[in-house]
XYZ file of C-alpha atoms in Angstrom:
355
model
C 0.632 32.752 -118.976
C 0.690 36.576 -118.960
C 0.457 36.643 -115.169
C 3.280 34.103 -114.918
C 5.542 36.174 -117.182
C 4.818 39.250 -115.081
C 5.835 37.340 -111.953
C 9.051 36.163 -113.651
C 9.919 39.727 -114.664
C 9.397 40.949 -111.098
C 11.715 38.338 -109.591
C 13.734 36.454 -112.277
C 15.922 34.642 -109.719
C 12.859 33.027 -108.142
C 11.880 31.437 -111.457
C 15.277 30.373 -112.827
C 14.084 26.759 -112.583
C 10.400 25.957 -112.438
C 7.894 23.359 -113.617
C 4.314 23.847 -114.643
C 1.515 22.142 -116.524
C 0.688 23.421 -120.001
C -2.120 22.808 -122.478
C -1.292 22.166 -126.126
C -3.486 23.331 -128.995
C -5.060 19.901 -129.277
C -6.075 20.054 -125.592
C -3.402 17.637 -124.401
C -1.888 18.460 -121.001
C 1.888 18.329 -120.721
C 4.415 19.168 -118.011
C 7.341 21.425 -118.934
C 10.532 22.026 -116.950
C 11.704 25.611 -117.683
C 15.164 27.152 -117.506
C 14.667 30.959 -117.374
C 17.629 33.338 -117.730
C 17.199 37.118 -117.449
C 19.020 39.365 -119.968
C 19.842 42.936 -118.825
C 20.828 45.991 -120.944
C 23.828 48.270 -120.272
C 21.820 50.270 -117.710
C 20.976 47.154 -115.687
C 17.348 47.025 -116.725
C 15.691 43.729 -117.602
C 15.761 43.529 -121.373
C 14.326 40.095 -122.070
C 13.916 36.568 -120.652
C 15.449 33.535 -122.365
C 13.341 30.458 -121.574
C 14.100 26.866 -122.556
C 11.479 24.209 -121.847
C 11.830 20.400 -121.700
C 8.825 18.075 -121.843
C 8.864 16.110 -118.540
C 5.377 14.615 -118.843
C 6.701 11.036 -118.836
C 8.765 11.742 -115.715
C 5.746 13.255 -113.962
C 3.628 10.227 -114.812
C 6.385 7.964 -113.495
C 6.569 9.991 -110.270
C 2.781 9.746 -109.850
C 2.927 5.994 -110.414
C 5.747 5.735 -107.887
C 3.774 7.708 -105.285
C 0.752 5.467 -105.812
C 2.960 2.380 -105.528
C 4.542 3.708 -102.338
C 1.077 4.462 -100.927
C -0.029 0.878 -101.630
C 3.169 -0.467 -100.093
C 2.644 1.633 -96.952
C -0.946 0.439 -96.724
C 0.170 -3.197 -96.924
C 3.061 -2.919 -94.483
C 1.368 -0.649 -91.954
C -1.579 -3.058 -91.671
C 0.560 -6.194 -91.520
C 0.976 -7.946 -88.144
C 4.603 -8.641 -89.115
C 7.540 -6.297 -88.552
C 8.632 -5.420 -92.121
C 11.780 -3.451 -92.836
C 14.107 -2.702 -95.740
C 17.854 -2.774 -95.079
C 20.828 -1.648 -97.170
C 24.107 -3.406 -97.949
C 25.482 -2.641 -94.480
C 22.345 -3.928 -92.762
C 21.123 -0.446 -91.850
C 17.367 0.119 -91.696
C 16.070 2.145 -94.662
C 12.365 1.852 -93.868
C 10.170 0.036 -91.330
C 6.423 -0.318 -90.852
C 6.490 -0.100 -87.058
C 8.892 -0.583 -84.187
C 8.807 -2.173 -80.765
C 7.327 -0.120 -77.906
C 9.671 2.578 -76.656
C 11.262 3.352 -80.032
C 10.120 5.621 -82.863
C 10.741 5.107 -86.574
C 12.988 8.155 -86.620
C 15.180 6.620 -83.918
C 15.754 3.337 -85.755
C 16.092 4.569 -89.359
C 19.741 4.482 -90.410
C 20.753 2.196 -87.550
C 21.873 -1.413 -87.878
C 19.087 -3.980 -87.765
C 21.232 -6.400 -85.777
C 21.733 -3.988 -82.873
C 18.086 -4.659 -81.884
C 18.678 -8.419 -81.698
C 19.902 -10.313 -78.622
C 23.723 -10.586 -78.830
C 23.595 -14.363 -79.237
C 21.657 -14.045 -82.519
C 23.462 -11.140 -84.222
C 26.067 -13.272 -85.983
C 23.420 -15.667 -87.282
C 21.308 -12.773 -88.610
C 24.312 -11.113 -90.284
C 25.262 -14.375 -91.992
C 21.683 -14.785 -93.243
C 21.669 -11.255 -94.735
C 25.049 -11.859 -96.361
C 23.828 -15.141 -97.823
C 20.873 -13.413 -99.512
C 23.108 -10.638 -100.870
C 25.487 -13.252 -102.278
C 22.954 -15.681 -103.783
C 19.805 -13.608 -104.345
C 17.826 -16.477 -102.800
C 15.446 -15.947 -99.837
C 16.576 -17.240 -96.441
C 15.377 -17.066 -92.843
C 16.530 -17.013 -89.236
C 14.758 -17.313 -85.885
C 15.363 -15.149 -82.820
C 14.373 -15.828 -79.217
C 13.492 -12.872 -77.000
C 12.977 -12.838 -73.257
C 10.524 -10.213 -72.033
C 10.647 -8.249 -68.808
C 8.165 -10.743 -67.324
C 10.498 -13.629 -68.136
C 8.291 -14.962 -70.919
C 9.921 -16.202 -74.128
C 8.804 -15.041 -77.572
C 10.036 -16.395 -80.891
C 10.269 -14.369 -84.098
C 10.906 -16.011 -87.463
C 12.430 -13.581 -89.971
C 12.187 -14.185 -93.709
C 14.790 -12.310 -95.767
C 14.383 -11.639 -99.490
C 16.145 -9.535 -102.144
C 14.827 -6.271 -103.614
C 15.964 -6.026 -107.233
C 16.217 -3.161 -109.705
C 17.092 -4.030 -113.308
C 18.232 -7.454 -112.106
C 20.566 -6.091 -109.418
C 19.985 -6.460 -105.677
C 19.614 -2.968 -104.215
C 18.241 -3.801 -100.762
C 16.803 -6.612 -98.640
C 13.317 -7.024 -97.184
C 13.139 -8.551 -93.710
C 9.738 -9.709 -92.455
C 9.696 -10.840 -88.810
C 6.685 -12.832 -87.572
C 5.822 -13.877 -84.035
C 5.763 -17.711 -84.101
C 5.613 -18.171 -80.340
C 2.368 -20.182 -80.428
C 3.740 -22.597 -83.016
C 6.974 -22.986 -81.066
C 5.054 -23.625 -77.856
C 3.019 -26.398 -79.481
C 6.175 -27.916 -80.951
C 7.810 -27.749 -77.522
C 4.762 -29.318 -75.879
C 4.847 -32.162 -78.403
C 8.569 -32.657 -77.837
C 8.025 -32.717 -74.073
C 5.234 -35.262 -74.485
C 7.474 -37.391 -76.668
C 10.339 -37.187 -74.155
C 8.028 -38.154 -71.325
C 6.712 -41.155 -73.231
C 10.241 -42.231 -74.131
C 11.263 -42.024 -70.472
C 8.343 -44.251 -69.529
C 9.399 -46.712 -72.193
C 12.918 -46.829 -70.760
C 11.620 -47.377 -67.217
C 9.356 -50.186 -68.379
C 12.244 -51.747 -70.278
C 14.313 -51.845 -67.065
C 11.417 -53.408 -65.163
C 11.034 -56.162 -67.782
C 14.799 -56.798 -67.842
C 14.844 -56.613 -71.620
C 16.433 -53.200 -72.022
C 17.817 -53.226 -75.565
C 15.035 -54.968 -77.469
C 12.213 -53.278 -75.607
C 13.751 -49.815 -75.879
C 14.198 -50.110 -79.635
C 10.684 -51.468 -80.028
C 8.995 -48.830 -77.874
C 10.971 -45.946 -79.366
C 10.012 -46.964 -82.881
C 6.428 -47.403 -81.712
C 6.087 -43.944 -80.244
C 7.761 -42.279 -83.216
C 5.338 -44.058 -85.556
C 2.147 -43.441 -83.561
C 1.242 -40.180 -85.211
C 2.180 -41.470 -88.652
C 0.710 -44.979 -88.598
C -2.242 -44.909 -86.202
C -5.408 -45.902 -88.177
C -7.509 -43.227 -86.498
C -7.502 -39.630 -87.724
C -5.397 -37.403 -85.464
C -5.663 -33.618 -85.592
C -3.701 -31.017 -83.640
C -5.317 -27.575 -83.541
C -4.623 -24.220 -81.930
C -6.763 -22.694 -79.193
C -8.702 -20.976 -81.996
C -9.406 -24.421 -83.537
C -7.108 -23.762 -86.508
C -5.603 -27.005 -87.840
C -1.849 -27.197 -87.263
C -1.049 -30.862 -87.937
C -2.820 -34.021 -89.103
C -1.788 -37.608 -89.734
C -2.096 -39.724 -92.924
C -5.150 -41.559 -91.575
C -7.105 -38.302 -91.844
C -6.840 -38.511 -95.645
C -8.277 -42.025 -95.621
C -11.146 -41.152 -93.286
C -12.081 -37.630 -94.399
C -10.697 -37.551 -97.950
C -8.640 -34.367 -97.454
C -4.933 -34.082 -98.234
C -2.910 -32.376 -95.456
C -2.286 -29.242 -97.526
C -6.056 -28.812 -97.973
C -6.726 -28.497 -94.241
C -3.600 -27.054 -92.587
C -4.358 -23.508 -91.431
C -8.137 -23.936 -91.730
C -10.614 -24.284 -88.884
C -11.901 -27.726 -87.912
C -15.393 -26.639 -89.000
C -14.678 -28.392 -92.323
C -14.937 -31.754 -90.511
C -18.395 -31.090 -89.018
C -21.752 -31.679 -90.645
C -22.720 -28.005 -90.181
C -21.564 -24.664 -88.792
C -24.126 -25.012 -86.021
C -22.722 -28.368 -84.912
C -19.183 -26.947 -84.960
C -20.238 -24.083 -82.698
C -22.275 -26.334 -80.412
C -19.391 -28.737 -79.895
C -17.117 -25.780 -79.195
C -19.417 -24.538 -76.457
C -19.854 -27.973 -74.917
C -16.379 -29.503 -75.245
C -14.272 -26.494 -74.281
C -16.185 -25.967 -71.048
C -15.648 -29.500 -69.736
C -13.178 -30.546 -67.086
C -10.001 -32.296 -68.230
C -11.380 -35.648 -67.029
C -14.661 -35.173 -68.892
C -12.885 -33.922 -72.019
C -10.848 -37.126 -72.371
C -13.913 -39.408 -72.343
C -14.924 -40.803 -75.784
C -18.000 -39.297 -77.392
C -19.733 -39.892 -80.734
C -20.871 -37.200 -83.170
C -21.592 -36.973 -86.878
C -18.750 -35.781 -89.107
C -18.611 -34.904 -92.815
C -16.128 -36.175 -95.386
C -14.752 -34.061 -98.233
C -17.271 -35.748 -100.545
C -20.121 -34.493 -98.350
C -20.871 -37.960 -96.953
C -21.767 -38.008 -93.256
C -20.396 -40.646 -90.906
C -20.375 -41.379 -87.146
C -17.047 -40.723 -85.446
C -15.976 -41.806 -81.981
C -13.822 -38.975 -80.666
C -11.338 -38.473 -77.873
C -10.064 -34.933 -77.333
C -7.352 -33.691 -75.049
C -5.864 -30.247 -74.392
C -2.199 -29.492 -75.063
C -0.713 -27.450 -72.245
C 2.552 -25.633 -71.681
C 4.710 -25.950 -68.586
C 2.610 -23.409 -66.694
C -0.544 -25.421 -67.291
C -2.018 -23.001 -69.837
C -3.839 -24.585 -72.770
C -2.032 -23.791 -76.023
C -3.769 -26.252 -78.332
C -5.885 -29.391 -78.642
C -5.417 -32.888 -80.020
C -8.346 -34.912 -81.280
C -8.453 -38.595 -82.284
C -11.405 -39.619 -84.486
C -12.356 -43.226 -85.276
C -14.799 -44.002 -88.097
C -17.366 -46.337 -86.500
C -19.655 -46.664 -89.513
C -19.207 -50.450 -89.624
C -19.833 -50.750 -85.877
C -23.017 -48.707 -86.134
C -24.225 -50.797 -89.072
C -23.474 -54.001 -87.121
C -25.375 -52.674 -84.110
C -28.327 -51.814 -86.317
C -28.215 -55.275 -87.907
C -28.039 -56.906 -84.464
C -30.995 -54.860 -83.330
C -33.008 -55.929 -86.371
C -32.074 -59.571 -85.697
C -33.213 -59.326 -82.077
C -36.472 -57.792 -83.153
C -36.928 -60.567 -85.723
C -36.263 -63.346 -83.187
C -38.592 -61.697 -80.697
C -41.249 -61.617 -83.389
C -40.723 -65.325 -84.201
C -40.777 -66.156 -80.502
C -44.134 -64.487 -80.079
C -45.528 -66.422 -83.088
C -44.399 -69.776 -81.709
C -46.297 -69.334 -78.452
């Protein structure tokens, strides 16, 4: 303290406002914000220092907590695969975890978020932001980008409010690349369109256009929903994207229990899952579509034989973007075959006795 007072006396202007940590008699550490005013005598010499201190310990603790919170937030956002940004009431970027190649954070901070969107999507994005400001409810919009190579990428942006004391002070925009999901959806739509076209052509050939078209259209729309075999659509990484109701009956899982998980949960073991991956994914398209039988595992742990047909899902360029598998529970068939085999053996035994 003596050294500090000596420094203040040497240069009072430097210490007019300063903060330092102090120790009370009971050993407690407190932060004090000081207001120091020099008093000079008639000759201009420093006569005394008037100091007024305010306890700012609570503020310091709050600042420390805020810094720790900001550090955690940076850690989360900087390691997220999504583009995460905070925008103000005018849609200007206040903070961002990372930018697209060719731009720095400093270049985009303070600029409008929508200026980085394709012109066709700016109005939609602005309306989404305005909707969240007005209602306080999360919303989303999807943007389609075309790269220099001509490839299309889709980004789905979720927008949510940032509140302080119940008031919206900013918006959080989290943009995720959903290109793979969109490609699978597009492939399914293309497959559906192709099947519908075939139905129409067949209807013309049979000269029963109206009735046959209605029948076939309803049939194809209901295939995925009503087919008695379990149908699973998975990504190239074997993550489950879609499944039909029959899967619940055969495996015992509800859709929400399996979506997003790997198909390993359907196999009797991790080893069998890996073995099938090595064997099935290295087959030709013709070989891949042939039925094969392996042992699967239900949710209850029960094992059962399943006759399986797998087929790749490809995009327009021929690249595989997913897989569809159809599994039929053939437990009853296997039991019947075993019973037939036992009967044959029994009759053969009786035949030998009668000779």
